[in-house]
XYZ file of C-alpha atoms in Angstrom:
344
model
C 102.614 102.208 58.084
C 105.391 104.211 56.442
C 108.274 101.884 57.289
C 109.037 98.485 58.597
C 111.758 99.756 60.996
C 110.985 102.359 63.521
C 113.203 104.472 65.781
C 110.395 104.133 68.523
C 107.703 101.596 68.696
C 105.346 102.448 71.552
C 103.080 99.815 73.045
C 100.050 101.464 74.558
C 98.139 104.620 73.590
C 97.541 106.274 77.049
C 99.106 109.452 78.315
C 102.587 107.988 78.790
C 102.665 106.411 75.260
C 101.341 109.617 73.704
C 103.842 111.753 75.440
C 106.759 109.593 74.203
C 105.615 109.891 70.614
C 105.128 113.594 70.842
C 108.393 114.264 72.611
C 110.240 112.070 70.044
C 108.480 114.083 67.187
C 109.408 117.397 68.757
C 113.030 116.411 68.871
C 113.400 115.308 65.245
C 112.864 111.558 65.589
C 110.950 110.737 62.391
C 109.897 107.042 62.477
C 107.583 106.621 65.392
C 104.807 103.970 65.909
C 102.112 103.995 68.427
C 100.302 100.699 69.076
C 97.143 100.057 71.029
C 94.811 96.998 71.116
C 91.757 99.327 71.642
C 90.107 101.090 68.766
C 91.519 104.377 69.829
C 94.077 106.068 72.123
C 93.418 106.576 75.938
C 91.148 103.550 76.274
C 91.382 103.683 80.066
C 90.024 107.279 80.167
C 87.265 106.473 77.666
C 86.215 103.342 79.535
C 86.685 104.077 83.209
C 86.044 107.909 83.301
C 82.445 108.938 83.576
C 81.320 111.632 81.034
C 82.394 115.108 82.276
C 84.654 113.588 85.046
C 87.112 116.149 86.203
C 90.728 115.333 85.173
C 93.314 117.265 87.373
C 96.871 118.072 86.450
C 97.752 117.828 90.178
C 96.219 114.396 90.860
C 95.478 113.597 94.628
C 96.569 117.200 95.277
C 100.289 116.532 94.361
C 101.735 119.213 92.374
C 103.445 117.973 89.277
C 105.717 120.266 87.199
C 105.441 119.546 83.559
C 109.177 118.953 82.378
C 108.522 118.428 78.722
C 106.832 120.167 75.789
C 103.168 119.164 76.342
C 101.236 121.852 78.049
C 98.706 119.738 80.039
C 96.274 121.386 82.321
C 93.112 120.775 84.277
C 90.115 119.780 82.332
C 87.304 117.094 81.848
C 87.350 113.718 80.310
C 86.170 115.153 76.999
C 88.706 118.161 76.896
C 91.476 115.748 77.810
C 90.538 113.318 74.955
C 90.314 116.247 72.568
C 93.723 117.525 73.640
C 95.292 114.113 72.936
C 93.475 113.882 69.654
C 95.148 117.221 68.666
C 98.570 115.985 69.799
C 98.411 112.953 67.565
C 96.806 114.738 64.592
C 99.466 117.436 64.760
C 102.464 115.447 63.464
C 103.045 112.383 61.354
C 102.976 109.555 63.846
C 102.060 106.138 62.705
C 99.261 104.608 64.693
C 98.005 101.028 64.732
C 94.792 100.646 66.635
C 92.909 97.501 67.056
C 96.322 95.767 67.145
C 97.603 93.577 69.914
C 101.211 92.849 70.355
C 101.848 89.147 70.815
C 105.694 89.166 71.394
C 108.721 91.367 71.534
C 111.992 89.919 70.875
C 115.436 91.649 71.294
C 117.751 90.844 68.320
C 121.185 91.541 69.559
C 122.841 90.879 66.362
C 120.699 93.521 64.634
C 120.629 95.881 67.623
C 116.804 96.116 67.332
C 113.534 94.594 68.489
C 111.167 92.507 66.435
C 107.574 93.182 67.412
C 104.954 90.555 66.281
C 101.235 91.168 66.154
C 98.590 88.724 64.946
C 99.002 90.019 61.280
C 102.527 91.349 60.804
C 105.843 92.073 62.370
C 108.275 94.993 62.300
C 111.426 96.225 63.756
C 112.222 99.065 66.162
C 115.424 100.425 67.714
C 113.677 101.268 70.953
C 110.473 99.902 72.517
C 108.303 101.743 75.167
C 105.834 99.553 77.124
C 103.042 101.969 78.197
C 100.262 99.610 78.726
C 97.888 100.416 81.519
C 97.006 98.332 84.649
C 93.175 99.004 84.514
C 92.835 97.161 81.125
C 92.973 94.050 83.342
C 91.069 94.905 86.558
C 91.528 92.941 89.716
C 88.716 90.488 90.359
C 87.479 88.949 93.668
C 88.661 85.711 94.864
C 85.122 84.326 95.472
C 82.942 83.178 92.591
C 80.450 85.405 90.768
C 77.483 83.214 89.566
C 77.211 83.413 85.759
C 73.371 84.146 86.176
C 74.116 87.515 87.768
C 77.247 88.554 85.879
C 75.387 91.036 83.738
C 74.790 93.043 87.013
C 78.446 92.909 88.024
C 80.626 95.816 86.879
C 84.288 96.826 87.005
C 83.338 100.439 85.722
C 80.269 102.552 85.361
C 79.070 100.892 82.198
C 75.428 100.111 81.986
C 74.625 101.884 85.222
C 71.346 103.788 85.311
C 69.254 105.477 87.966
C 67.131 104.110 90.734
C 69.283 101.171 91.487
C 70.476 99.813 94.663
C 74.172 99.462 94.179
C 77.154 98.184 96.185
C 80.578 99.591 95.326
C 83.634 97.572 96.559
C 86.940 99.330 97.155
C 88.870 101.853 99.094
C 90.697 103.918 96.510
C 89.808 107.002 94.530
C 87.870 105.172 91.729
C 85.682 103.452 94.294
C 84.978 106.856 95.962
C 84.185 108.597 92.868
C 81.996 105.827 91.478
C 80.108 105.985 94.863
C 79.366 109.561 94.992
C 78.700 109.969 91.353
C 76.113 107.210 91.400
C 74.617 108.757 94.424
C 74.123 111.960 92.469
C 72.149 110.058 89.963
C 69.513 109.024 92.461
C 70.848 105.607 93.193
C 70.844 103.959 96.618
C 74.611 103.448 97.101
C 76.782 101.649 99.696
C 80.512 101.716 99.646
C 82.065 98.766 101.418
C 85.833 98.790 102.355
C 87.600 95.950 104.112
C 89.645 98.241 106.379
C 88.277 100.549 109.153
C 89.763 103.748 107.607
C 90.738 105.087 104.165
C 94.410 105.406 103.459
C 94.643 106.072 99.721
C 92.085 108.700 99.062
C 92.948 112.243 97.921
C 91.578 114.862 100.317
C 88.820 116.040 98.050
C 87.344 112.591 97.640
C 87.474 111.773 101.169
C 85.737 115.014 102.139
C 82.912 114.303 99.630
C 82.376 110.813 100.892
C 82.139 111.817 104.612
C 79.900 114.721 103.589
C 77.602 112.337 101.545
C 77.679 109.676 104.318
C 76.640 112.269 106.898
C 73.776 113.627 104.646
C 72.665 109.934 104.079
C 73.183 110.248 100.280
C 75.237 107.200 100.435
C 76.368 104.622 103.124
C 79.921 103.763 104.150
C 80.279 100.264 105.351
C 83.734 100.167 106.792
C 85.959 97.259 108.231
C 83.755 94.813 106.343
C 84.627 92.235 103.752
C 82.489 90.100 101.329
C 82.536 86.282 101.822
C 80.349 85.300 98.871
C 77.893 86.376 96.388
C 74.705 84.551 95.354
C 71.677 84.863 92.927
C 68.642 85.719 94.890
C 65.666 85.643 92.439
C 67.626 87.468 89.874
C 69.263 90.015 92.253
C 72.591 90.018 93.877
C 72.867 88.647 97.463
C 75.962 89.730 99.076
C 77.034 87.939 102.259
C 79.399 89.891 104.491
C 81.865 88.612 107.061
C 79.912 90.156 109.926
C 77.124 87.621 109.453
C 74.752 89.933 107.599
C 73.696 89.968 104.000
C 72.031 92.524 101.714
C 70.246 92.284 98.269
C 71.479 94.687 95.396
C 70.578 95.349 91.993
C 74.148 95.904 90.885
C 77.669 95.153 92.246
C 80.637 97.372 91.170
C 84.212 96.333 91.797
C 86.864 99.118 91.961
C 89.735 97.125 93.510
C 92.509 98.180 91.231
C 94.294 96.757 88.301
C 97.024 94.292 87.827
C 100.323 94.435 86.026
C 100.301 92.023 83.106
C 103.005 89.931 84.444
C 103.201 87.302 81.817
C 103.636 89.711 78.938
C 106.354 91.587 80.775
C 108.137 88.345 81.474
C 107.812 87.363 77.855
C 109.513 90.691 76.911
C 112.558 89.609 78.998
C 112.479 92.510 81.536
C 113.347 91.890 85.166
C 110.448 92.192 87.676
C 110.436 92.846 91.381
C 108.804 90.582 94.034
C 105.410 91.979 93.382
C 105.600 91.648 89.684
C 106.237 95.233 88.723
C 108.998 96.139 86.253
C 112.347 97.254 87.532
C 113.472 100.443 85.947
C 115.928 103.360 86.501
C 115.384 107.113 86.731
C 115.033 107.347 83.068
C 112.447 104.448 82.947
C 114.971 102.103 81.301
C 114.283 98.446 82.032
C 116.785 95.689 82.201
C 116.510 95.124 78.437
C 118.620 97.377 76.507
C 116.564 100.175 74.812
C 113.330 98.916 76.356
C 111.449 101.454 78.537
C 108.218 101.572 80.601
C 105.900 104.577 80.820
C 102.462 105.437 82.278
C 100.525 103.470 84.652
C 102.843 100.433 84.414
C 105.565 102.535 85.814
C 103.734 103.673 88.920
C 103.799 101.068 91.697
C 101.081 102.855 93.716
C 99.305 104.996 90.989
C 100.137 108.223 89.287
C 98.934 111.179 87.427
C 98.452 111.958 83.825
C 100.931 114.901 84.128
C 103.472 112.528 85.711
C 103.027 110.022 82.884
C 103.594 112.818 80.352
C 106.965 113.481 82.093
C 107.886 109.833 81.486
C 107.834 110.371 77.775
C 110.168 113.398 78.132
C 112.750 111.427 80.208
C 112.485 108.447 77.856
C 113.287 110.531 74.772
C 116.008 112.408 76.532
C 117.649 109.016 77.606
C 117.199 107.431 74.192
C 118.816 110.482 72.371
C 121.835 110.584 74.783
C 122.439 106.819 74.627
C 122.106 106.778 70.857
C 124.681 109.605 70.455
C 122.186 112.180 69.212
C 122.027 115.687 70.670
C 118.978 116.201 72.683
C 116.983 119.372 71.908
C 118.052 120.052 68.502
C 117.256 123.716 68.586
C 116.481 124.080 64.846
C 114.194 121.100 64.847
C 112.441 122.122 67.950
C 111.843 125.597 66.625
C 110.616 124.209 63.426
C 108.188 121.844 65.238
C 106.708 124.731 67.189
C 106.424 126.977 64.066
C 104.583 124.186 62.239
C 102.356 123.397 65.345
C 101.405 126.676 67.007
C 99.249 125.104 69.389
C 102.247 123.868 71.201
C 104.282 126.217 73.411
C 107.619 125.248 74.839
C 107.583 125.313 78.683
């Protein structure tokens, strides 16, 4: 680290955090720190996206206009990670991976934050909380016996071929897990507690219905799970319709939760569902504390939209701190130094 006081300290190395760091660098802010508890940036993409998974700029078919200076476009998991590598490598942004923030305290007398980790503390004028929800996936209310937990997943880790698999959930992650596993010669059932899907993008819904019709996978709708047991080393799933089925593997894709305790410790106001309250510039109730990325989406959002968060946050910070946004000479110098960027 090059200083013990930063203009921006960004907690979370996903798209929203990366965008905030890059937008700040583009506009001449020099002291920027990006922190993530994982060993690299974009841990959600690395962990929860299957290899070669499509990454669309217009997620769920919703067109998102890029408002800032990051020319994001459609790609795959690998090209997206390469792109973010390039962004962080282009400019001098301090990074601290394998670092978990324990506390953030606002020091009004010093007009800054003190950010504490297990090994050190440092100060920052502004803090951006850009931690994801999927780092803490939702878990079922019923108990999973310890003897079969190695066969219970919250992503596609350790999945192989030729398995009988039950995927639980009704969102896009559940749908994508189901048909991708079916493509790898697994016997897949997708169970959803409601009679119809309400959160799928059109493409995923079309693929699911097609695969169900071709018997490449089975949709078990309007059905919930009552309990899970160990049946001779396999997973016995008891459904609320009175039937049970034995599976080799069980995958939960039932969403992620906002880390409420951490947000409360930071001092920000939350709504009745535990999500942070923020304005159109992603400012929270704490002066100079912002939210970006997944945690700023109440119902889920795209990478492109998260990139726009960074643009609005830096815009707001520079206006409120009395700086002129879009210093033309600094922006032009940045693009001359970094030709892979193109102003939009």
